[in-house]
Amino acid sequence: MANVALLPQLTLDEKISLLSGDTFRSTPAVPRLGINALCTSDGINGVRPAAHDSEMTTACFPNTTCLASTWDADLLGRLGERLVHEAQMKSSQLVLGPTINMHRDPRAGRNFECFSEDPLLSGQLAGAIVNGIQAGGAGSVPKHIVCNDAEFMRHFYNVDLSLDSRVAREIYLAAWQHLLRTSDPVGLMTAYNKVNGQSCSENQRLIDIVRNDWGYKGFFMSDWFGTYNTVAPLKAGLDLEMPFPVQRGARLKAAVESGQVRVEDIDARVKKMLEARDRTNLSHRYEQEYSEQIPETMKVARELAAGGIVLLKNDNQALPIATDTESFQRTAVAVIGEFAQRPVVTGGGSASCNPQYLIPPVEAIRKALGSDPNSTDRVQYSAGVRTRRIIPMASAAHLQSDNGNPGITVRYYNDEKPHTPVYEEDLEKATVWMFGHFKPGLQVPGSHLVLSTRLTAPSTGSHTFAVRATGAFTLELDGKEVLAGQQPDVTPEQTLFNHVRLESRCEVPLTGGQAYDIRLTMKSRDKLNVGEPTPYAVTLCFEEHLDEQATINDAVRIARNIDTAVIFAGRDGQYESEGFDMESIKMPENQTRLIRAVAAVAQRTVVVLHSGNPIDVSAFIDDVDAVLAAHFYGQEGPNALADILTGKVNPSGRLATTWPKKLELTPSFRNFPAKKDANDHYTIRYEEGLQLGYRHPDPTWVQWPFGHGLSYTDFSYANLTTTIKKTPASEGQFLYRLVCTVCITNSGPVAGHEVVQVYITPCSTSQSSSTWRPQKELKGFSKVLLQPGEARVVTVEMDLKAACSYWDEDRVSWSLERGTYGLAVGQLRASFEVEESASWNHL
């Protein structure tokens, strides 16, 4: 029996229970009627286990910016199919993602888990993933609708933008419109922020556009703790509050009993949640979580990484580093940088995951070159400078608990009995993590913990201790206080994601081989949070002193008189993460010094950049021969990168976002992040309007443009044609398709993929000359593989109205003007005629 048919049999309490989560991950079941729970999991880059602190592994795919850089909808559909298998291993019915907010500003913390600055590319690629997931019986919940493109004050800021403005409709909502044209996701997740003064989870106009104008039939759910009222969200159409019934539950029942909410309103929302269960019925398995390495999954992960890595610069034929059998046998490479030993597979926050395995890129390069992994004759390695933003957790190898075990001893005390522990444990990891659930008998507030251990210094020098704590703390070394801190003013989200906000540091001279007694005392927070879990956490951190000039000198030593130096640099999840935005896009200064020092002596210098956001490369770009954007490339990324470096795979990634020369030149620079006004309200203004990324009319701010990416081969374009195809749609109505064809020839020496990008230019005979339109807009694309010398005719079809219309704010509708439009593919240009004007407002 379909779940939706059970609606009349549900009691009011059961109905209300289905409209909120009951754990951090799942919704309730109704066992008496056989209605199952719905289990959710992030995300697209790796389906996470239920517990936030679980160490269970999962297949780790490249981050979403890397996925977008493939420009390959078919490949992303295969990713969706693999995610179904991963979701089954984690007993999840709903995969939370993909994330399709716009890359408005290169400082935004979650850009790495979003696709692009372009709405069509974002929406169509997201739709491909959704279709792949849902073909296997699971559900996809794309997020976060809408304008959730900054992390700072994300629960509070208001985007000062009408949802019926051109900017909203042509950029920010357009991505969702393209998504729903190409797929039918089971659910959509609302954003934390406000738009035009209303929180997205209760924004009636937003939900009406999606449901009424576009005809969307799925459910709407809030982001975690993103429901701010009881009545307004329900009446606006928010179906599910996550993760707990903070605003619903008893409050919602009281609203029904007082007449503020009708039972019919409840039924409408419950119906959506029952329909979601029916649409995901093939995935309703509830088993113990597990992880399995599946060959096809690993293959797709490697193809995604290879397809998304972008060759940004390649002077002096620096790449590939080996071109034939002879060069493979004699090529010598210096591999430099911590990220060559510690691969950057994911960004931070809820999009991160624990990969099934980690492959050091230096080892992948050795393997690709056929070098003996136990030999350093042809591939030498130097770590270079440190890349961390926070001090690492103290290693158990240096610690001994009170009971003689590797690690720490922790005792928990209630303040009313400060000398009698209520709980005691030994832990291998030097961290305590409680998030809403506390040790048995522990009172919060009104308690403290004492972490004790014995640290043996690995060397003599001035080493760094750090403490990341949610409460006031003191750190003692051999009975002497060396560090203390007050309770930090942080939110639960910052505790989860922005660890630097919790960190205090000090330098202490230590003697190598000597053991030191450590005592770390931390108080509980002084009050419990309302509506969100209260964190109770502390981490003991330690970092050995490093002479970075000496490590730079070592890198220079191995790079001198060698064929190619490959430097791994950039950022990882400590810099780019949910929960905070970056202040700068500059390369960390110590990494720049390393790059320039190595480039000064190496014959050829290749820089592999890890990031989700663009990096300001101005300090070193003229010093190096080649640059690759490797993104956060997942667990198979090192193998894919090695294939590209050695020429086994031809790079085919194309940028999905414009890279600026400098942050100060970006269109959004002065309007990011949210600004506080005299009334303590936070506001973001989209002053750049439609001039986002490549739509900006002045290209002088651009380092590398949207769509840029080099290859080891050459492609030529010829015979561009356009036609308009007219087919019956309904009685008296017709569907008009713009059909573009172009002949692509691989005129180079190796096989390669080319991305055909189709741009529309504005109507040249428009009667509305006062309506500004971008010089070009992406309206179609296709990726094609060509062998050397092969020519192929590529066809790209587009909906004519969607490709050529602009949003008319006066009419509150899309407007298609008759006249002559331009079409650009590569260096070729063509034109076509639109014979009739039209207004429309559907999907």
GROMACS .gro file of C-alpha atoms in nm, residues 348-568:
model
  221
  348GLY     CA    1   3.569   2.120   0.518
  349GLY     CA    2   3.230   2.100   0.684
  350SER     CA    3   2.934   1.876   0.606
  351ALA     CA    4   3.068   1.818   0.252
  352SER     CA    5   3.381   1.652   0.390
  353CYS     CA    6   3.412   1.279   0.441
  354ASN     CA    7   3.656   1.014   0.557
  355PRO     CA    8   3.797   0.854   0.239
  356GLN     CA    9   3.840   0.481   0.200
  357TYR     CA   10   4.210   0.527   0.129
  358LEU     CA   11   4.467   0.800   0.075
  359ILE     CA   12   4.726   0.783  -0.201
  360PRO     CA   13   5.025   1.015  -0.155
  361PRO     CA   14   5.056   1.198  -0.490
  362VAL     CA   15   5.434   1.153  -0.487
  363GLU     CA   16   5.379   0.776  -0.484
  364ALA     CA   17   5.125   0.802  -0.766
  365ILE     CA   18   5.381   0.996  -0.972
  366ARG     CA   19   5.649   0.734  -0.902
  367LYS     CA   20   5.412   0.461  -1.013
  368ALA     CA   21   5.306   0.649  -1.327
  369LEU     CA   22   5.670   0.702  -1.427
  370GLY     CA   23   5.754   0.339  -1.363
  371SER     CA   24   5.999   0.440  -1.092
  372ASP     CA   25   6.089   0.199  -0.815
  373PRO     CA   26   5.874   0.311  -0.519
  374ASN     CA   27   6.162   0.226  -0.286
  375SER     CA   28   6.408   0.435  -0.485
  376THR     CA   29   6.454   0.812  -0.487
  377ASP     CA   30   6.683   0.827  -0.789
  378ARG     CA   31   6.424   0.962  -1.038
  379VAL     CA   32   6.151   1.101  -0.814
  380GLN     CA   33   6.280   1.295  -0.516
  381TYR     CA   34   6.058   1.449  -0.251
  382SER     CA   35   6.084   1.749  -0.019
  383ALA     CA   36   5.806   1.862   0.213
  384GLY     CA   37   5.871   2.233   0.176
  385VAL     CA   38   5.673   2.465   0.402
  386ARG     CA   39   5.379   2.399   0.630
  387THR     CA   40   5.031   2.443   0.490
  388ARG     CA   41   4.820   2.418   0.806
  389ARG     CA   42   4.584   2.687   0.933
  390ILE     CA   43   4.548   2.523   1.276
  391ILE     CA   44   4.788   2.330   1.498
  392PRO     CA   45   4.739   1.952   1.460
  393MET     CA   46   4.616   1.731   1.740
  394ALA     CA   47   4.898   1.594   1.952
  395SER     CA   48   5.001   1.253   1.821
  396ALA     CA   49   4.945   0.949   2.040
  397ALA     CA   50   5.299   0.846   1.948
  398HIS     CA   51   5.427   1.124   2.177
  399LEU     CA   52   5.170   1.077   2.456
  400GLN     CA   53   5.126   0.834   2.745
  401SER     CA   54   4.812   0.820   2.957
  402ASP     CA   55   4.812   0.784   3.334
  403ASN     CA   56   4.761   0.411   3.281
  404GLY     CA   57   5.060   0.377   3.050
  405ASN     CA   58   4.860   0.362   2.726
  406PRO     CA   59   4.932   0.572   2.417
  407GLY     CA   60   4.712   0.879   2.444
  408ILE     CA   61   4.540   1.063   2.730
  409THR     CA   62   4.342   1.008   3.049
  410VAL     CA   63   4.027   1.217   3.099
  411ARG     CA   64   3.837   1.258   3.425
  412TYR     CA   65   3.500   1.433   3.442
  413TYR     CA   66   3.384   1.615   3.758
  414ASN     CA   67   3.068   1.786   3.867
  415ASP     CA   68   3.155   2.113   4.037
  416GLU     CA   69   2.953   2.023   4.345
  417LYS     CA   70   3.200   1.735   4.407
  418PRO     CA   71   3.520   1.868   4.250
  419HIS     CA   72   3.744   1.587   4.377
  420THR     CA   73   3.531   1.286   4.283
  421PRO     CA   74   3.514   1.201   3.912
  422VAL     CA   75   3.177   1.089   3.780
  423TYR     CA   76   3.346   0.928   3.480
  424GLU     CA   77   3.698   0.838   3.372
  425GLU     CA   78   3.842   0.707   3.046
  426ASP     CA   79   4.161   0.659   2.845
  427LEU     CA   80   4.153   0.785   2.487
  428GLU     CA   81   4.409   0.729   2.215
  429LYS     CA   82   4.321   1.054   2.041
  430ALA     CA   83   4.394   1.371   2.235
  431THR     CA   84   4.043   1.506   2.201
  432VAL     CA   85   3.712   1.498   2.387
  433TRP     CA   86   3.397   1.548   2.183
  434MET     CA   87   3.047   1.581   2.326
  435PHE     CA   88   2.771   1.751   2.127
  436GLY     CA   89   2.441   1.758   2.309
  437HIS     CA   90   2.501   1.416   2.469
  438PHE     CA   91   2.723   1.412   2.777
  439LYS     CA   92   2.907   1.150   2.981
  440PRO     CA   93   2.690   0.957   3.229
  441GLY     CA   94   2.623   1.162   3.542
  442LEU     CA   95   2.788   1.478   3.408
  443GLN     CA   96   2.603   1.803   3.481
  444VAL     CA   97   2.596   2.077   3.216
  445PRO     CA   98   2.638   2.350   3.316
  446GLY     CA   99   2.827   2.297   3.640
  447SER     CA  100   3.110   2.059   3.555
  448HIS     CA  101   3.465   2.038   3.430
  449LEU     CA  102   3.709   1.785   3.291
  450VAL     CA  103   4.078   1.721   3.349
  451LEU     CA  104   4.288   1.581   3.066
  452SER     CA  105   4.623   1.440   3.175
  453THR     CA  106   4.905   1.285   2.979
  454ARG     CA  107   5.282   1.264   2.956
  455LEU     CA  108   5.439   1.410   2.640
  456THR     CA  109   5.786   1.310   2.523
  457ALA     CA  110   5.943   1.588   2.317
  458PRO     CA  111   6.049   1.460   1.973
  459SER     CA  112   6.334   1.712   1.948
  460THR     CA  113   6.491   2.010   2.120
  461GLY     CA  114   6.344   2.345   2.027
  462SER     CA  115   6.067   2.597   2.080
  463HIS     CA  116   5.760   2.388   2.005
  464THR     CA  117   5.397   2.498   1.979
  465PHE     CA  118   5.118   2.388   2.210
  466ALA     CA  119   4.758   2.476   2.135
  467VAL     CA  120   4.422   2.411   2.295
  468ARG     CA  121   4.090   2.412   2.111
  469ALA     CA  122   3.826   2.440   2.379
  470THR     CA  123   3.458   2.525   2.408
  471GLY     CA  124   3.497   2.640   2.768
  472ALA     CA  125   3.741   2.827   2.989
  473PHE     CA  126   4.063   2.629   3.031
  474THR     CA  127   4.414   2.617   3.175
  475LEU     CA  128   4.709   2.419   3.040
  476GLU     CA  129   4.989   2.320   3.277
  477LEU     CA  130   5.328   2.175   3.189
  478ASP     CA  131   5.508   2.008   3.482
  479GLY     CA  132   5.279   2.197   3.720
  480LYS     CA  133   5.338   2.539   3.561
  481GLU     CA  134   5.059   2.718   3.374
  482VAL     CA  135   5.168   2.792   3.017
  483LEU     CA  136   4.834   2.879   2.856
  484ALA     CA  137   4.484   2.982   2.963
  485GLY     CA  138   4.169   3.095   2.786
  486GLN     CA  139   3.817   3.215   2.853
  487GLN     CA  140   3.500   3.055   2.719
  488PRO     CA  141   3.496   3.149   2.349
  489ASP     CA  142   3.196   3.329   2.201
  490VAL     CA  143   3.115   3.069   1.937
  491THR     CA  144   2.804   2.907   1.796
  492PRO     CA  145   2.761   2.530   1.777
  493GLU     CA  146   2.827   2.556   1.402
  494GLN     CA  147   3.158   2.731   1.463
  495THR     CA  148   3.251   2.455   1.705
  496LEU     CA  149   3.188   2.204   1.430
  497PHE     CA  150   3.353   2.386   1.142
  498ASN     CA  151   3.566   2.689   1.235
  499HIS     CA  152   3.823   2.537   1.468
  500VAL     CA  153   4.053   2.838   1.454
  501ARG     CA  154   3.791   3.030   1.656
  502LEU     CA  155   3.846   2.784   1.943
  503GLU     CA  156   4.225   2.778   1.932
  504SER     CA  157   4.477   2.936   2.170
  505ARG     CA  158   4.853   2.885   2.121
  506CYS     CA  159   5.182   2.922   2.298
  507GLU     CA  160   5.545   2.833   2.230
  508VAL     CA  161   5.737   2.637   2.491
  509PRO     CA  162   6.107   2.537   2.481
  510LEU     CA  163   6.144   2.160   2.522
  511THR     CA  164   6.437   1.920   2.534
  512GLY     CA  165   6.430   1.628   2.294
  513GLY     CA  166   6.365   1.292   2.458
  514GLN     CA  167   6.248   1.446   2.787
  515ALA     CA  168   5.899   1.364   2.916
  516TYR     CA  169   5.667   1.640   3.044
  517ASP     CA  170   5.353   1.604   3.256
  518ILE     CA  171   5.055   1.781   3.099
  519ARG     CA  172   4.735   1.876   3.276
  520LEU     CA  173   4.455   2.045   3.082
  521THR     CA  174   4.149   2.157   3.277
  522MET     CA  175   3.836   2.282   3.100
  523LYS     CA  176   3.501   2.401   3.236
  524SER     CA  177   3.168   2.322   3.077
  525ARG     CA  178   2.991   2.610   2.906
  526ASP     CA  179   2.803   2.831   3.146
  527LYS     CA  180   2.459   2.760   2.997
  528LEU     CA  181   2.283   2.516   2.769
  529ASN     CA  182   2.190   2.623   2.417
  530VAL     CA  183   1.822   2.656   2.336
  531GLY     CA  184   1.715   2.469   2.023
  532GLU     CA  185   2.066   2.352   1.928
  533PRO     CA  186   2.305   2.100   2.086
  534THR     CA  187   2.549   2.235   2.344
  535PRO     CA  188   2.912   2.153   2.260
  536TYR     CA  189   3.149   2.024   2.528
  537ALA     CA  190   3.481   1.966   2.354
  538VAL     CA  191   3.854   2.010   2.394
  539THR     CA  192   4.158   1.910   2.189
  540LEU     CA  193   4.523   1.910   2.295
  541CYS     CA  194   4.741   2.018   2.002
  542PHE     CA  195   5.115   2.006   1.949
  543GLU     CA  196   5.349   2.096   1.664
  544GLU     CA  197   5.722   2.048   1.649
  545HIS     CA  198   5.935   2.350   1.561
  546LEU     CA  199   6.021   2.379   1.193
  547ASP     CA  200   6.289   2.594   1.032
  548GLU     CA  201   6.103   2.681   0.711
  549GLN     CA  202   6.402   2.845   0.549
  550ALA     CA  203   6.590   2.518   0.589
  551THR     CA  204   6.304   2.323   0.430
  552ILE     CA  205   6.289   2.570   0.140
  553ASN     CA  206   6.663   2.525   0.095
  554ASP     CA  207   6.612   2.149   0.084
  555ALA     CA  208   6.345   2.186  -0.185
  556VAL     CA  209   6.580   2.408  -0.387
  557ARG     CA  210   6.855   2.148  -0.350
  558ILE     CA  211   6.655   1.866  -0.506
  559ALA     CA  212   6.505   2.090  -0.778
  560ARG     CA  213   6.839   2.215  -0.902
  561ASN     CA  214   6.960   2.043  -1.222
  562ILE     CA  215   6.652   1.820  -1.247
  563ASP     CA  216   6.412   1.793  -1.543
  564THR     CA  217   6.093   1.914  -1.378
  565ALA     CA  218   5.992   2.040  -1.036
  566VAL     CA  219   5.629   1.974  -0.943
  567ILE     CA  220   5.516   2.188  -0.650
  568PHE     CA  221   5.193   2.109  -0.467
   0.00000   0.00000   0.00000
